[in-house]
mmCIF file of N, CA and C in Angstrom:
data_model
loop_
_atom_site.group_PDB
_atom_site.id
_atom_site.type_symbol
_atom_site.label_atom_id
_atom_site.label_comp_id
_atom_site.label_asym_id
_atom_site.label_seq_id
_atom_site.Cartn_x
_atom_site.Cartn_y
_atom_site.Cartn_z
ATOM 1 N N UNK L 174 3.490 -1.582 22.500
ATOM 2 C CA UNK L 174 3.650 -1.135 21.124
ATOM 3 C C UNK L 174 4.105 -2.301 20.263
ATOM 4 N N UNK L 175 3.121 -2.479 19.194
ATOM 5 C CA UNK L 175 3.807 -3.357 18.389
ATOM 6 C C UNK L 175 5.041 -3.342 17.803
ATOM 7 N N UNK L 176 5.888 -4.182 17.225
ATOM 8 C CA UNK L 176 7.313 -4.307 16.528
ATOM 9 C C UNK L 176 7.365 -4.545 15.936
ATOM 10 N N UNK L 177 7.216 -4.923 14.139
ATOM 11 C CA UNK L 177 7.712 -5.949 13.496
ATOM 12 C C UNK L 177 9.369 -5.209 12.539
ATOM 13 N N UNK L 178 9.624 -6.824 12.183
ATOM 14 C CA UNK L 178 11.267 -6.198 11.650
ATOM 15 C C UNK L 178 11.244 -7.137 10.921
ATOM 16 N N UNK L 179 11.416 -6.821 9.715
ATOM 17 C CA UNK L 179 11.521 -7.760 8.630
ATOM 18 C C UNK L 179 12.956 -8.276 7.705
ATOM 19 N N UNK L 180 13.284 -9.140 6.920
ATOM 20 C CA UNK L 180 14.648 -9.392 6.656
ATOM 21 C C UNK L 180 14.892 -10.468 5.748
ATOM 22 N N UNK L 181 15.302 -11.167 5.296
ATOM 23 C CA UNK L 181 15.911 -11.691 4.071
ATOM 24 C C UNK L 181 15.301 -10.918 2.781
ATOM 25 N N UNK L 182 15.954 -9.875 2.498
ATOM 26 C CA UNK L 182 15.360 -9.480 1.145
ATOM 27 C C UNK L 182 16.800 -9.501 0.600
ATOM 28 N N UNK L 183 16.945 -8.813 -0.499
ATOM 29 C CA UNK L 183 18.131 -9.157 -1.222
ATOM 30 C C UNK L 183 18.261 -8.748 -2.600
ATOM 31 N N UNK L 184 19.162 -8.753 -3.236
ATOM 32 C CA UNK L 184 19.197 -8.258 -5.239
ATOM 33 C C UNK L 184 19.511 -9.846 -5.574
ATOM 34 N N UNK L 185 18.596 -10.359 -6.790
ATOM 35 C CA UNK L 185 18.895 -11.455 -7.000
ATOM 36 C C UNK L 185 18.369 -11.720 -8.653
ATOM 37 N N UNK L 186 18.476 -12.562 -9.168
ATOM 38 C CA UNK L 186 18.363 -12.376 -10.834
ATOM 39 C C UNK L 186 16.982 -13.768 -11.395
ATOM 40 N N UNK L 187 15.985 -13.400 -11.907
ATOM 41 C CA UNK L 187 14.943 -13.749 -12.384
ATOM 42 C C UNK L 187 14.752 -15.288 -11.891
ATOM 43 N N UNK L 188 13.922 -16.145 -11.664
ATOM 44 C CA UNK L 188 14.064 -17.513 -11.468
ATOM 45 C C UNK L 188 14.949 -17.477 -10.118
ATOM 46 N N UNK L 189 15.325 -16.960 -9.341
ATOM 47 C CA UNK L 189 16.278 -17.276 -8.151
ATOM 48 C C UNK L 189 15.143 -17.415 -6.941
ATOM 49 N N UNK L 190 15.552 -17.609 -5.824
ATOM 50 C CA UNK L 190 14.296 -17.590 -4.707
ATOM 51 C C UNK L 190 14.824 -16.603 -3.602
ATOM 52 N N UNK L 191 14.097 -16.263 -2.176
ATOM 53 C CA UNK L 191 14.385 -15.908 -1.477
ATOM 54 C C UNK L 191 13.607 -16.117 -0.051
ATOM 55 N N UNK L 192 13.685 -16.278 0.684
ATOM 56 C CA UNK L 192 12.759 -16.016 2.151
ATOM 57 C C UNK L 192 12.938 -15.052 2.894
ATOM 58 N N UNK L 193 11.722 -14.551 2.836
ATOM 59 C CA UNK L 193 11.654 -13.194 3.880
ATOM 60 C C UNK L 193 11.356 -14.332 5.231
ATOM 61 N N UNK L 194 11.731 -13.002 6.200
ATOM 62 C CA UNK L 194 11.210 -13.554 7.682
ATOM 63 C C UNK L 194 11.049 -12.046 8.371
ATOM 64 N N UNK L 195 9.947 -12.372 9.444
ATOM 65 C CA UNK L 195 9.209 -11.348 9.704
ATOM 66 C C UNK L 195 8.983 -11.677 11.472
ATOM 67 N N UNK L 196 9.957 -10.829 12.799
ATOM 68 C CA UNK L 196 9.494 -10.727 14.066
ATOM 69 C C UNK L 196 8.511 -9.879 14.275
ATOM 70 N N UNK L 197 7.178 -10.229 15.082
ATOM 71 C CA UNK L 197 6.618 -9.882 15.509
ATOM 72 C C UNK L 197 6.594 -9.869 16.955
ATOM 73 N N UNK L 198 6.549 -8.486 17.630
ATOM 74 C CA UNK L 198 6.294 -8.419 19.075
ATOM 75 C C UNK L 198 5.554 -7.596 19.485
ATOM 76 N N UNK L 199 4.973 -7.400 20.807
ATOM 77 C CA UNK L 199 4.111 -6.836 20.946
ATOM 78 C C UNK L 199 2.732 -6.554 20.407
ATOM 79 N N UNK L 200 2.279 -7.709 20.494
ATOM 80 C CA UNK L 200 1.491 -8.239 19.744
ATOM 81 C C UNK L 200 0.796 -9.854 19.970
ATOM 82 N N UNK L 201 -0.523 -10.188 20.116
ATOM 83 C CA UNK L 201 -1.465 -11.372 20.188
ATOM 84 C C UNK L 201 -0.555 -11.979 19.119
ATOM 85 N N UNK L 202 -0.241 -12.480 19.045
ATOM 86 C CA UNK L 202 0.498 -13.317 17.530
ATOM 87 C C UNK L 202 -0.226 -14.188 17.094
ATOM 88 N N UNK L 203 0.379 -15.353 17.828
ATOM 89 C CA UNK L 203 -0.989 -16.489 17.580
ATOM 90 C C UNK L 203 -2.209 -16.230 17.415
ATOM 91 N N UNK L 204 -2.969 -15.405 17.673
ATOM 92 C CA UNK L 204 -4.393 -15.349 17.235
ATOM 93 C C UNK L 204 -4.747 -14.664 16.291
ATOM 94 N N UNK L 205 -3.849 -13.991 15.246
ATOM 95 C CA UNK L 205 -3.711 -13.118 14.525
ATOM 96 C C UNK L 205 -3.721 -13.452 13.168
ATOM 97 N N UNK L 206 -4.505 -13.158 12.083
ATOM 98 C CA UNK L 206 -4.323 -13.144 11.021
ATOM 99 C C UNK L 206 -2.955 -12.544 10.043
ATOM 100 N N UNK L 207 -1.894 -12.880 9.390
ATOM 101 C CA UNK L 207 -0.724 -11.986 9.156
ATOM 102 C C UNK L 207 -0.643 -11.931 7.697
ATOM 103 N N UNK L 208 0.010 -11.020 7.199
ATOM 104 C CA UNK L 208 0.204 -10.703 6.179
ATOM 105 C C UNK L 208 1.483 -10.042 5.470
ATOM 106 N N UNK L 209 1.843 -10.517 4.005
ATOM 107 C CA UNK L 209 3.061 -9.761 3.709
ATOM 108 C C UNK L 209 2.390 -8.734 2.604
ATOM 109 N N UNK L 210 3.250 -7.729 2.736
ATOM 110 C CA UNK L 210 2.275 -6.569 1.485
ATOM 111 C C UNK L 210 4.406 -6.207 0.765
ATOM 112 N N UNK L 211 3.728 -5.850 -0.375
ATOM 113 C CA UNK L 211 4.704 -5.119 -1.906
ATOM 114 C C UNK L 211 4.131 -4.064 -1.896
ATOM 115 N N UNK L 212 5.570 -3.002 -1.897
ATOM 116 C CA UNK L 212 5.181 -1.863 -2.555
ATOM 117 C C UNK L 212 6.156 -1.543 -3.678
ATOM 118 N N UNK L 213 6.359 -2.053 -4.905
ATOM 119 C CA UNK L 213 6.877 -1.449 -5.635
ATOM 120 C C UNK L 213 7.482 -0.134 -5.840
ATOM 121 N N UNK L 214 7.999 -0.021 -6.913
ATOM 122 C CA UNK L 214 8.708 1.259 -6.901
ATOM 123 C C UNK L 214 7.670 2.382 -7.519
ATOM 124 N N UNK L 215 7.333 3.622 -6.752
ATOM 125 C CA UNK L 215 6.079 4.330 -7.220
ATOM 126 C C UNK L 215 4.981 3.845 -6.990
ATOM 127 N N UNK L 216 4.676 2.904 -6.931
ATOM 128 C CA UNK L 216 3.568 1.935 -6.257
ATOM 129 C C UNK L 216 2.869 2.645 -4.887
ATOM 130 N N UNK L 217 1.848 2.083 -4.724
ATOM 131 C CA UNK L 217 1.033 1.273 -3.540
ATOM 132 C C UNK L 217 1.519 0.423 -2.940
ATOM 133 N N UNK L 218 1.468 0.408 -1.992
ATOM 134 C CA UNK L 218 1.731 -1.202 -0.658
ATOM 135 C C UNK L 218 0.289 -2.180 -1.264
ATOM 136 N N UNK L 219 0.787 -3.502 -1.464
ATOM 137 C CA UNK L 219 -0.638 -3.798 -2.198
ATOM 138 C C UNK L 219 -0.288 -5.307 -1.109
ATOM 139 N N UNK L 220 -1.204 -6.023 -0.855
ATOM 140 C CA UNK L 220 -0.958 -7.205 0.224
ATOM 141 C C UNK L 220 -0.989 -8.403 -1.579
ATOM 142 N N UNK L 221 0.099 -9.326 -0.907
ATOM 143 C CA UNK L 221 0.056 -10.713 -1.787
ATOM 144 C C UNK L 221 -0.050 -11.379 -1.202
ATOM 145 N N UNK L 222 0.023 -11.921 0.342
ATOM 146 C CA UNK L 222 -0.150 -13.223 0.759
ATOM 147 C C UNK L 222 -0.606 -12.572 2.382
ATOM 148 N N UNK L 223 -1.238 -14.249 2.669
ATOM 149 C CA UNK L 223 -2.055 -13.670 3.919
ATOM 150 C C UNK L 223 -2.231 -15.641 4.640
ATOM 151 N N UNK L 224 -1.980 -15.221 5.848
ATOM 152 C CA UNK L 224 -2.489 -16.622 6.088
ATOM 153 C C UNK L 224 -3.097 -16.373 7.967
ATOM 154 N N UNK L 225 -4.040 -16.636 7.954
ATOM 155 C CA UNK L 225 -5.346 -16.906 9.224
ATOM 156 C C UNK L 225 -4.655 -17.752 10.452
ATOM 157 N N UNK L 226 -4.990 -17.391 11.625
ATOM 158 C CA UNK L 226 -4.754 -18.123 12.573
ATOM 159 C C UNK L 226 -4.815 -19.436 12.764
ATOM 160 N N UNK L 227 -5.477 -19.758 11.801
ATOM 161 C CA UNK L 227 -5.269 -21.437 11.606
ATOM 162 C C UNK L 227 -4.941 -22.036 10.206
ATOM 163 N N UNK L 228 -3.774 -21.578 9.947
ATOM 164 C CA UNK L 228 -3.290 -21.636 8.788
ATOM 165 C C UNK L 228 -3.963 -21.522 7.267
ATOM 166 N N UNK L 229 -4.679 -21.133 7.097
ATOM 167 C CA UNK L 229 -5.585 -20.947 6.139
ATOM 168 C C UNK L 229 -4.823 -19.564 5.338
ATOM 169 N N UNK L 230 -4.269 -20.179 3.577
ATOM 170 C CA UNK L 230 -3.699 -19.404 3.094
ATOM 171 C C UNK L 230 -4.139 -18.723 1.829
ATOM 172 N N UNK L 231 -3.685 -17.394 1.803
ATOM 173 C CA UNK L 231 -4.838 -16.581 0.325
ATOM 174 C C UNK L 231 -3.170 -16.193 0.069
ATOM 175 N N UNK L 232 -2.922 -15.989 -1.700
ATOM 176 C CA UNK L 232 -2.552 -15.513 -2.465
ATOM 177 C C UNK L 232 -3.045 -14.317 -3.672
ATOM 178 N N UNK L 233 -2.053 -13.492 -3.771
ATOM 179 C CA UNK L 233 -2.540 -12.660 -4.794
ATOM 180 C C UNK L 233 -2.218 -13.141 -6.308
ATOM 181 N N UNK L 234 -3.224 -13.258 -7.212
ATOM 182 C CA UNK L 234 -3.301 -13.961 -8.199
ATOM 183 C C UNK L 234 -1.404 -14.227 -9.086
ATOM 184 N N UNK L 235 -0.457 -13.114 -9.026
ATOM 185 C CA UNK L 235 0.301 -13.181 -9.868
ATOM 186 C C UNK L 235 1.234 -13.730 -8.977
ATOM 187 N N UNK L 236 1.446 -13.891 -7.768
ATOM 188 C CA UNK L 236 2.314 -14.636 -7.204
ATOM 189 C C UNK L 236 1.878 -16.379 -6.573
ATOM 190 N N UNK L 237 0.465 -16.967 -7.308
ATOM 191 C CA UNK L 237 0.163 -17.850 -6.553
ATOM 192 C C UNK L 237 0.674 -19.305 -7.023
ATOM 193 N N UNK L 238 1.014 -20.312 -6.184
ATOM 194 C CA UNK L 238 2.494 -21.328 -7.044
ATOM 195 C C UNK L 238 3.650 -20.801 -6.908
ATOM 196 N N UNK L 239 4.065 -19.866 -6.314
ATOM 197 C CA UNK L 239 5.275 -19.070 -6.405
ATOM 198 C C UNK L 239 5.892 -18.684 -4.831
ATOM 199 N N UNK L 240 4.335 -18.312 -4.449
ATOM 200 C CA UNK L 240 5.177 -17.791 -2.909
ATOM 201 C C UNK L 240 4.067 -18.795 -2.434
ATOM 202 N N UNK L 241 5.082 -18.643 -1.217
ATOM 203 C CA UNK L 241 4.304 -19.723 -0.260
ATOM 204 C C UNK L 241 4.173 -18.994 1.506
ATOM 205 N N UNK L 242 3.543 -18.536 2.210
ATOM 206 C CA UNK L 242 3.794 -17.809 3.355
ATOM 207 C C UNK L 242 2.847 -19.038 4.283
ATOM 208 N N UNK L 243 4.500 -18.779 5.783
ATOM 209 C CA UNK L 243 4.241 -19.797 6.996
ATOM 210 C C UNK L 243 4.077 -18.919 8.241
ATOM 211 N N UNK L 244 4.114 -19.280 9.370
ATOM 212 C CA UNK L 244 4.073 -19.173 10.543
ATOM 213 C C UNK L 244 4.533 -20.091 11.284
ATOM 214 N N UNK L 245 5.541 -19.103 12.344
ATOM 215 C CA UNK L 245 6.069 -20.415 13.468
ATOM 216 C C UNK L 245 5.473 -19.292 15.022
ATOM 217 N N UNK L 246 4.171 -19.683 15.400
ATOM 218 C CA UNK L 246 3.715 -18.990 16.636
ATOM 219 C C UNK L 246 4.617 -19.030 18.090
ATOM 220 N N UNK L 247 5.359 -20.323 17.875
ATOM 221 C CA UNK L 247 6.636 -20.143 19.198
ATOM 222 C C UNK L 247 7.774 -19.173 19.017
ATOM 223 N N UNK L 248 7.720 -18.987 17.609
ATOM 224 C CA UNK L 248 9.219 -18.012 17.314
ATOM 225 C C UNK L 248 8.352 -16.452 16.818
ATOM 226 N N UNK L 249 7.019 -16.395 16.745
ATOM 227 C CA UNK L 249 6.291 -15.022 16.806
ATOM 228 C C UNK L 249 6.803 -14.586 15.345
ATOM 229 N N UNK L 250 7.353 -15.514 14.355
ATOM 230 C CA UNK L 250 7.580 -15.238 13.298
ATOM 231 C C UNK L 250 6.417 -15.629 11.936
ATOM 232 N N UNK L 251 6.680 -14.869 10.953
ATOM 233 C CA UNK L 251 5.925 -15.558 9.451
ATOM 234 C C UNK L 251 6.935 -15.293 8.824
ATOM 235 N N UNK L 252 7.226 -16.149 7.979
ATOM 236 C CA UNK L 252 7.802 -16.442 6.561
ATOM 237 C C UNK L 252 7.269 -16.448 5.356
ATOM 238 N N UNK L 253 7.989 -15.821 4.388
ATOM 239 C CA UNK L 253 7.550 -15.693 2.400
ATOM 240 C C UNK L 253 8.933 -16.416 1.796
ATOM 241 N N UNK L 254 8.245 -17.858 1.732
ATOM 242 C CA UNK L 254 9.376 -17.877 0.770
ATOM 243 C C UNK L 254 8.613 -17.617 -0.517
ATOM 244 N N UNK L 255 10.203 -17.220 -1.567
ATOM 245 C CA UNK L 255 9.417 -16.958 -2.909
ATOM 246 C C UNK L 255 10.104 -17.144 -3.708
ATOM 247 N N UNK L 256 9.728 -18.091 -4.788
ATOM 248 C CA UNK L 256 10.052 -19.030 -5.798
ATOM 249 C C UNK L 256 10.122 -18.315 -6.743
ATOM 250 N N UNK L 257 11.138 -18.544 -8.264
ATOM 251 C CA UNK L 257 10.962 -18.209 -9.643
ATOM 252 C C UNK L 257 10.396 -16.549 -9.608
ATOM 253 N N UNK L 258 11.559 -15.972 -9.172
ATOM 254 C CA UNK L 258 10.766 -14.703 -8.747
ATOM 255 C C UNK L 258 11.312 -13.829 -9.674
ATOM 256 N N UNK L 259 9.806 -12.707 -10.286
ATOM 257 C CA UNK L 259 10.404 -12.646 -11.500
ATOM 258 C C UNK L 259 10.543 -10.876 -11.186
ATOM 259 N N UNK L 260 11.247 -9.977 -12.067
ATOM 260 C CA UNK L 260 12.003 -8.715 -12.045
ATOM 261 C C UNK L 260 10.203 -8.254 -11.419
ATOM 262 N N UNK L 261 8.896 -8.056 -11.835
ATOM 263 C CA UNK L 261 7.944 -7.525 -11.272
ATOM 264 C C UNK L 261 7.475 -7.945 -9.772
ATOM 265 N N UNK L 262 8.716 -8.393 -9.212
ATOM 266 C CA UNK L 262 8.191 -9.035 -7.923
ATOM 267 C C UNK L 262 9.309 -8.066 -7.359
ATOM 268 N N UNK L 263 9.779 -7.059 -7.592
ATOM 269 C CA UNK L 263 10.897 -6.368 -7.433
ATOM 270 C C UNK L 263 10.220 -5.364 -6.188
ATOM 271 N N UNK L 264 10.898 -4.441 -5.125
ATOM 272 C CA UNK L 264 9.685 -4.141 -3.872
ATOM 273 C C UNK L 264 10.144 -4.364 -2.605
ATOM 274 N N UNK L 265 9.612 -3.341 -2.242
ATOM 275 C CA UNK L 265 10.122 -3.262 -0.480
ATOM 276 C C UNK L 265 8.831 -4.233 0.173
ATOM 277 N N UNK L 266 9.574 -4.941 1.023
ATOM 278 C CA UNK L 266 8.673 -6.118 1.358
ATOM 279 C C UNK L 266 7.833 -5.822 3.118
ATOM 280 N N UNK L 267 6.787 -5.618 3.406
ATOM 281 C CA UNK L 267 6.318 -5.747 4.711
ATOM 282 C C UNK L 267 5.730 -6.754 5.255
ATOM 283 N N UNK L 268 5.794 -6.913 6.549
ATOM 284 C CA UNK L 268 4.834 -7.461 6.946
ATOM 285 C C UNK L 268 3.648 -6.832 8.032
ATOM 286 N N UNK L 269 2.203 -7.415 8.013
ATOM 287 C CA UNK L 269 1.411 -6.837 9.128
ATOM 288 C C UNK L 269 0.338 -7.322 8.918
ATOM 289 N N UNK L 270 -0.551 -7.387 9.964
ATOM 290 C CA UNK L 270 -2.086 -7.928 9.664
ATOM 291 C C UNK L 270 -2.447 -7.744 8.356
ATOM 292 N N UNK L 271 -3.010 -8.669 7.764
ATOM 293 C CA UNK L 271 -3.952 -8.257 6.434
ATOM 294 C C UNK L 271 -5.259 -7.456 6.480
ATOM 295 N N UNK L 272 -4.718 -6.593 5.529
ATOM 296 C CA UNK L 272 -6.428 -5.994 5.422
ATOM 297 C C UNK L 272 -6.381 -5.770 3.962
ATOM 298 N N UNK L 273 -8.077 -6.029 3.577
ATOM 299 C CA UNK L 273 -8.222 -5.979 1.741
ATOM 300 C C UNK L 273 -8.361 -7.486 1.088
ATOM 301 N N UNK L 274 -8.546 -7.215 -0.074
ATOM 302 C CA UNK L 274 -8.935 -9.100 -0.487
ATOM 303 C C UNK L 274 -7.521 -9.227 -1.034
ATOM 304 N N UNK L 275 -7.155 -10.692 -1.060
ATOM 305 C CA UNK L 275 -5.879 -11.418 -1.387
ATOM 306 C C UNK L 275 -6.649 -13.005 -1.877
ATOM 307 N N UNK L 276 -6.719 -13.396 -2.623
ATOM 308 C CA UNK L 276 -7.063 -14.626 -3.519
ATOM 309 C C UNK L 276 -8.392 -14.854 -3.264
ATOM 310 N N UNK L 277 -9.029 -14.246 -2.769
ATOM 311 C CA UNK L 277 -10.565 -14.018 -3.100
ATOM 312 C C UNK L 277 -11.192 -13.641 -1.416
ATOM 313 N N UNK L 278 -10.191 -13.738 -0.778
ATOM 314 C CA UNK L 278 -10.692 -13.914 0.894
ATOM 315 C C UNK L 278 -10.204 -12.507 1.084
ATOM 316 N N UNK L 279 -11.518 -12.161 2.174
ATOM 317 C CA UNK L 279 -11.453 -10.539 2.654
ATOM 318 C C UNK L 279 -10.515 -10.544 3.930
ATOM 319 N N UNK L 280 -9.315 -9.748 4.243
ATOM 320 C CA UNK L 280 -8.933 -9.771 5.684
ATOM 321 C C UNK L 280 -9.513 -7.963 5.949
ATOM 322 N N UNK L 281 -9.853 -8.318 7.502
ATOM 323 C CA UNK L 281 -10.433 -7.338 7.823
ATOM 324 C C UNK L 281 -9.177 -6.631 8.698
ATOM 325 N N UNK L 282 -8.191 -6.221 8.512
ATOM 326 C CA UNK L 282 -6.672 -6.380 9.383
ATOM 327 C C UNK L 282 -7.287 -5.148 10.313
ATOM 328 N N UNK L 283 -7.229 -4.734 12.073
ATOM 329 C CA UNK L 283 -7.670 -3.200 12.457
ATOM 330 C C UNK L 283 -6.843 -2.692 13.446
ATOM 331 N N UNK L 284 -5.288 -2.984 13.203
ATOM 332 C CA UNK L 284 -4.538 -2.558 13.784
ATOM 333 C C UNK L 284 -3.193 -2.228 13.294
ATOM 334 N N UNK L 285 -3.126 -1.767 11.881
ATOM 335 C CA UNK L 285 -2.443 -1.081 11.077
ATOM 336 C C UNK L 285 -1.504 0.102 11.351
ATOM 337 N N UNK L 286 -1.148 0.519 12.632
ATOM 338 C CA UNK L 286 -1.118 1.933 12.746
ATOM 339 C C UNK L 286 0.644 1.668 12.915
ATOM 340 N N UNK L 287 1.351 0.374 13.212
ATOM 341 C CA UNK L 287 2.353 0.427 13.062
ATOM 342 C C UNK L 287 3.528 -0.119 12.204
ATOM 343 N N UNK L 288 4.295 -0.171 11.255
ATOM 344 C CA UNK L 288 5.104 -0.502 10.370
ATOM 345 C C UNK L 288 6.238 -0.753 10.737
ATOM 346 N N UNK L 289 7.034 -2.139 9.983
ATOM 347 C CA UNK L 289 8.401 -1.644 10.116
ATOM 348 C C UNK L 289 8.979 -1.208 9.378
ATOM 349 N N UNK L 290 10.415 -1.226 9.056
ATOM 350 C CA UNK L 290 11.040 -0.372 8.108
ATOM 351 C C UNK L 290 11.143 -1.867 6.750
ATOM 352 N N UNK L 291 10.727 -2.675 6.337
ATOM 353 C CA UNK L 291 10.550 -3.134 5.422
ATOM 354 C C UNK L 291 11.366 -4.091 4.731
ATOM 355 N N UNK L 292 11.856 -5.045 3.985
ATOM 356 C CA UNK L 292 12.901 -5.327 3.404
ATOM 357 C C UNK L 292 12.792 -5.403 2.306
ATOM 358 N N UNK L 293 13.969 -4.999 0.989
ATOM 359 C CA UNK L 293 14.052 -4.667 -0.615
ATOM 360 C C UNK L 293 14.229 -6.076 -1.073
ATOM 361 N N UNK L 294 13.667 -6.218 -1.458
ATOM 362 C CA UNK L 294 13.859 -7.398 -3.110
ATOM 363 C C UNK L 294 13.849 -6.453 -4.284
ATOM 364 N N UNK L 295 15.154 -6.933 -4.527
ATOM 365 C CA UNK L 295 15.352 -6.679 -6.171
ATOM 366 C C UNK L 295 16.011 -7.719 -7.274
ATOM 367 N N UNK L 296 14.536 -8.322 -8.594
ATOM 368 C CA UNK L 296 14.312 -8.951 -9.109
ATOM 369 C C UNK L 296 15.040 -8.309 -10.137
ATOM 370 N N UNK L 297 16.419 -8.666 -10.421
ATOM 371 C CA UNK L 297 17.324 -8.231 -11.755
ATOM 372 C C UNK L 297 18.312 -8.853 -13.006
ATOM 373 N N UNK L 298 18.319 -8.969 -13.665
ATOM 374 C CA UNK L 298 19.447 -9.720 -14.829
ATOM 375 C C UNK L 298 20.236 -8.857 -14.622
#
């Protein structure tokens, strides 16, 4: 069964930064396409960043210059850091395969069926 558990989120005030980090287990890791998705408040889970088994990275247009998402395949982790982050970046943060377009590239993600419980960013003055 897959795992993921996600974590550095935080309340923080416009222009500040933060890094999420994201365990993955149970799970091909390394060969895996990954992804972080926002769901706002009332929202959709909508994916903003995505990066390919060989580092190859897509952004969603309003966060691009801003966030930057890594991978460390020995620590089964991905990282979001995220820059100048503004109150609409506000959102429970996931991570999981990508699926859907993110900066013009299609991820085809087909193993969706498990979540973790997420981490909050809140973008506030």
């Amino acid at each position: 069964q897959v795992q993921l558990v996600e974590s550095g989120g935080g309340l923080v005030k416009p222009g500040e930064s933060l890094r999420l980090s994201c365990v993955i287990s149970g799970s091909d890791f390394s060969s895996k396409a990954l992804g972080w998705y926002r769901q706002a408040p009332g929202g959709q889970r909508e994916l903003v960043a995505a990066i390919t088994n060989r580092d190859t990275k897509n952004y969603k247009h309003g966060v691009w210059g801003r966030f930057y998402i890594s991978r460390d395949n020995a620590k089964n982790t991905v990282y979001l850091q995220m820059n100048s982050l503004h109150p609409e970046d506000t959102g429970v943060y996931y991570c999981n395969e990508p699926r859907g377009w993110v900066g013009g590239q299609h991820y085809a993600g087909t193993n969706l069926d498990y979540w973790g419980q997420g981490t909050q960013v809140t973008v506030s003055s």
